[in-house]
Amino acid sequence: ETHGISFRIQVSVKELLDKDVLLELLFHLPVGYPSSLPNISVNSDQLTRAQCMDVKEKLLEQAKKHLSEPMVHDLILWIQQHLKGVIKQSATVCNEKTTLSKGTEDGIWMLLLHLDHMRAKAKYVKTVEKWASDLRLTGRLMFMGKIILILLQGDRSSIKEYLILQKTSKVDVDSSGKKCREKMMRVLCETEVQSQHKRFQTFEVKEYSTPEELQKEFETAGLTTLFSEFVPPLLK
């Protein structure tokens, strides 16, 4: 009633580059759907991340044409018929986009999340690492005592896609060992990366023994203000 619904659909598209392509489409229908556009996430082991983003953009373009009417079925039919064209177009504009984006930091965003707990820690960590890799996000998964923080940097669209995955995927287990979604996550900060912030080159999982060690990680990245604003309240 307040968050809408999310669901995953797997679609097989035939005869693309002489092989079947399996697309995983994640739809989040907001409360106002279909008067409001759905959020869409696209994943496929056979496509590059850039191609998945292009497929997502094309699906959203089509969604705007169906505003105020149920559209999920139409969108699936459309991508089954047009995926080949989207991939070809993606290849031709790829070089132009690369040239334009070289040497700029435009559109780089940062996200700080707080998780309450991880029951299935090893599996949860592996999932977060995979999402960060797939979405080309850098940063840290940080453990300090009972505090769990995820700090991410990357394209704003990738940051938003990560949030959808984090909220809608069964990443942990409940007290009875049954797979469950993350319901105890808080977004502490989502902001554009500024010139004084250093860019993380990789995504790493790190454990800290003391608050001072954790603070030093933030300070090294030029994020002293971010630490002082959001982390001390968690230490109390």
Coordinates of C-alpha atoms in Angstrom, one line a residue:
E1 CA 0.0 0.0 0.0
T2 CA 2.9 2.4 0.7
H3 CA 5.8 1.0 -1.4
G4 CA 4.1 -0.7 -4.4
I5 CA 5.2 -4.1 -5.5
S6 CA 8.4 -5.6 -7.0
F7 CA 8.8 -8.7 -9.1
R8 CA 11.4 -10.4 -11.3
I9 CA 10.7 -11.8 -14.8
Q10 CA 13.1 -13.9 -16.8
V11 CA 12.8 -13.6 -20.6
S12 CA 14.6 -15.7 -23.3
V13 CA 15.2 -13.8 -26.5
K14 CA 15.9 -16.1 -29.5
E15 CA 18.3 -15.7 -32.4
L16 CA 20.5 -12.9 -31.1
L17 CA 24.0 -13.3 -32.4
D18 CA 23.2 -17.0 -33.0
K19 CA 22.4 -17.7 -29.4
D20 CA 19.6 -17.3 -26.9
V21 CA 19.9 -14.4 -24.5
L22 CA 18.4 -14.7 -21.1
L23 CA 17.2 -11.3 -19.7
E24 CA 16.3 -10.8 -16.1
L25 CA 13.9 -7.9 -15.7
L26 CA 13.2 -6.5 -12.3
F27 CA 10.1 -4.3 -12.2
H28 CA 9.1 -2.1 -9.3
L29 CA 5.6 -0.7 -9.7
P30 CA 5.0 2.3 -7.5
V31 CA 1.7 2.9 -5.7
G32 CA 0.6 5.3 -8.5
Y33 CA 1.2 2.7 -11.3
P34 CA 0.2 2.8 -14.1
S35 CA -0.1 6.6 -13.8
S36 CA 3.5 6.6 -12.6
L37 CA 6.3 4.9 -14.5
P38 CA 7.8 1.7 -13.1
N39 CA 11.4 1.4 -12.1
I40 CA 13.1 -1.2 -14.2
S41 CA 16.4 -3.1 -13.7
V42 CA 18.0 -5.2 -16.4
N43 CA 20.5 -8.0 -15.9
S44 CA 22.0 -10.6 -18.3
D45 CA 25.1 -12.7 -18.2
Q46 CA 25.3 -12.5 -22.0
L47 CA 25.2 -8.7 -22.3
T48 CA 27.7 -6.1 -21.0
R49 CA 26.6 -3.7 -18.3
A50 CA 26.4 -0.9 -20.9
Q51 CA 24.1 -2.9 -23.1
C52 CA 21.9 -3.7 -20.1
M53 CA 21.7 0.0 -19.3
D54 CA 20.7 0.7 -22.9
V55 CA 18.0 -1.9 -22.8
K56 CA 16.7 -0.3 -19.6
E57 CA 16.6 3.2 -21.2
K58 CA 14.7 1.8 -24.3
L59 CA 12.2 0.1 -22.0
L60 CA 11.6 3.3 -20.1
E61 CA 11.1 5.2 -23.4
Q62 CA 8.5 2.6 -24.3
A63 CA 6.9 2.8 -20.9
K64 CA 6.2 6.5 -21.4
K65 CA 4.1 5.7 -24.4
H66 CA 1.9 3.4 -22.3
L67 CA 1.5 5.8 -19.3
S68 CA -1.8 5.4 -17.5
E69 CA -2.4 1.8 -18.9
P70 CA -0.9 -1.5 -17.7
M71 CA 2.3 -1.9 -19.6
V72 CA 4.6 -4.7 -18.3
H73 CA 3.3 -7.3 -20.7
D74 CA 3.7 -4.9 -23.7
L75 CA 7.2 -4.0 -22.6
I76 CA 8.3 -7.7 -22.4
L77 CA 6.9 -8.3 -25.9
W78 CA 8.6 -5.2 -27.2
I79 CA 12.0 -6.1 -25.9
Q80 CA 11.7 -9.7 -27.3
Q81 CA 11.0 -8.2 -30.7
H82 CA 13.6 -5.3 -30.6
L83 CA 16.5 -6.5 -28.5
K84 CA 18.7 -7.2 -31.6
G85 CA 18.2 -3.6 -32.8
V86 CA 18.9 -2.2 -29.3
I87 CA 22.2 -4.1 -29.0
K88 CA 23.4 -3.0 -32.5
Q89 CA 22.6 0.6 -31.7
S90 CA 24.3 0.2 -28.4
A91 CA 27.5 -0.9 -30.1
T92 CA 27.5 2.1 -32.5
V93 CA 27.1 4.8 -29.8
C94 CA 29.4 3.1 -27.3
N95 CA 32.6 4.7 -28.7
E96 CA 31.0 8.2 -28.8
K97 CA 29.9 7.9 -25.2
T98 CA 33.4 6.8 -24.1
T99 CA 35.0 9.7 -25.9
L100 CA 32.6 12.2 -24.3
S101 CA 33.0 10.9 -20.8
K102 CA 36.8 10.6 -20.7
G103 CA 38.4 12.9 -18.2
T104 CA 35.1 14.1 -16.6
E105 CA 33.6 13.3 -13.2
D106 CA 30.1 14.3 -14.3
G107 CA 27.3 12.3 -12.7
I108 CA 29.4 10.5 -10.1
W109 CA 27.4 10.0 -7.0
M110 CA 28.0 8.6 -3.5
L111 CA 25.7 6.5 -1.3
L112 CA 26.1 5.6 2.4
L113 CA 23.9 2.8 3.7
H114 CA 23.5 1.4 7.2
L115 CA 22.5 -2.2 7.7
D116 CA 21.1 -3.5 11.0
H117 CA 22.5 -7.0 10.7
M118 CA 23.6 -9.9 8.5
R119 CA 22.6 -13.4 9.5
A120 CA 24.0 -15.1 6.5
K121 CA 27.1 -13.0 6.4
A122 CA 29.2 -14.8 3.8
K123 CA 26.4 -15.1 1.2
Y124 CA 25.3 -11.5 1.9
V125 CA 28.9 -10.1 1.4
K126 CA 29.3 -12.1 -1.8
T127 CA 26.0 -10.7 -3.2
V128 CA 27.0 -7.1 -2.4
E129 CA 30.4 -7.7 -4.0
K130 CA 28.7 -9.0 -7.2
W131 CA 26.2 -6.2 -7.4
A132 CA 29.0 -3.6 -7.0
S133 CA 31.1 -5.3 -9.7
D134 CA 28.1 -5.7 -12.1
L135 CA 27.2 -2.0 -11.7
R136 CA 30.8 -0.8 -11.8
L137 CA 30.5 0.7 -8.3
T138 CA 33.5 1.3 -6.1
G139 CA 33.7 1.8 -2.3
R140 CA 33.7 -0.1 0.9
L141 CA 31.6 -2.6 2.8
M142 CA 32.6 -1.8 6.4
F143 CA 32.2 -3.8 9.6
M144 CA 33.0 -2.2 13.0
G145 CA 31.6 -4.1 16.0
K146 CA 27.9 -4.4 15.3
I147 CA 27.9 -1.5 12.8
I148 CA 27.6 -2.4 9.1
L149 CA 28.0 0.4 6.5
I150 CA 28.1 0.3 2.7
L151 CA 29.7 3.2 1.0
L152 CA 29.4 3.3 -2.8
Q153 CA 30.5 5.6 -5.6
G154 CA 29.5 5.5 -9.3
D155 CA 27.1 6.6 -12.0
R156 CA 23.9 7.9 -10.5
S157 CA 21.8 5.5 -12.5
S158 CA 23.9 2.6 -11.2
I159 CA 23.6 3.8 -7.6
K160 CA 19.8 3.9 -8.0
E161 CA 19.8 0.4 -9.6
Y162 CA 21.9 -0.9 -6.6
L163 CA 19.3 0.5 -4.2
I164 CA 16.5 -1.3 -6.0
L165 CA 18.4 -4.6 -5.9
Q166 CA 19.2 -4.1 -2.2
K167 CA 15.6 -3.5 -1.3
T168 CA 13.9 -6.1 -3.4
S169 CA 16.3 -9.1 -3.5
K170 CA 16.3 -11.9 -0.9
V171 CA 19.8 -11.2 0.4
D172 CA 19.7 -12.6 3.9
V173 CA 17.8 -15.2 6.0
D174 CA 15.4 -14.6 8.9
S175 CA 15.6 -16.2 12.4
S176 CA 14.2 -19.5 11.0
G177 CA 16.8 -19.6 8.2
K178 CA 14.3 -18.7 5.5
K179 CA 15.5 -16.4 2.7
C180 CA 14.3 -12.8 3.2
R181 CA 14.6 -9.3 1.9
E182 CA 16.6 -6.5 3.6
K183 CA 14.0 -4.6 5.7
M184 CA 16.4 -2.9 8.2
M185 CA 18.4 -0.8 5.7
R186 CA 18.7 3.0 6.1
V187 CA 19.9 5.4 3.5
L188 CA 22.1 7.8 5.5
C189 CA 23.3 9.9 2.6
E190 CA 23.0 10.1 -1.2
T191 CA 24.9 13.0 -2.8
E192 CA 27.0 14.0 -5.7
V193 CA 30.8 13.4 -5.4
Q194 CA 32.5 16.8 -4.8
S195 CA 36.0 17.8 -5.8
Q196 CA 37.4 17.4 -2.3
H197 CA 36.3 13.7 -2.2
K198 CA 38.7 11.1 -3.4
R199 CA 37.4 8.4 -5.7
F200 CA 37.7 4.8 -4.6
Q201 CA 39.4 2.7 -7.3
T202 CA 38.0 -0.6 -6.1
F203 CA 35.2 -2.1 -4.0
E204 CA 36.6 -3.7 -0.8
V205 CA 35.2 -5.5 2.3
K206 CA 37.0 -4.3 5.4
E207 CA 36.8 -4.8 9.2
Y208 CA 37.8 -2.2 11.8
S209 CA 38.6 -2.8 15.4
T210 CA 38.0 0.7 16.7
P211 CA 35.9 3.8 15.7
E212 CA 39.2 5.6 15.1
E213 CA 40.2 3.1 12.4
L214 CA 36.8 3.6 10.7
Q215 CA 37.1 7.4 11.0
K216 CA 40.6 7.2 9.3
E217 CA 39.1 5.3 6.3
F218 CA 36.6 8.2 5.8
E219 CA 39.3 10.9 6.4
T220 CA 41.6 9.3 3.8
A221 CA 38.8 9.5 1.2
G222 CA 38.2 13.2 2.1
L223 CA 34.9 12.3 3.7
T224 CA 35.5 13.6 7.3
T225 CA 32.2 15.6 7.2
L226 CA 30.2 12.6 6.1
F227 CA 31.7 10.6 9.0
S228 CA 31.1 13.2 11.6
E229 CA 27.5 13.8 10.5
F230 CA 26.3 10.2 10.2
V231 CA 28.5 7.7 12.0
P232 CA 28.8 9.0 15.6
P233 CA 25.1 8.6 16.3
L234 CA 25.4 4.9 15.3
L235 CA 28.2 4.4 17.9
K236 CA 26.0 5.4 20.9

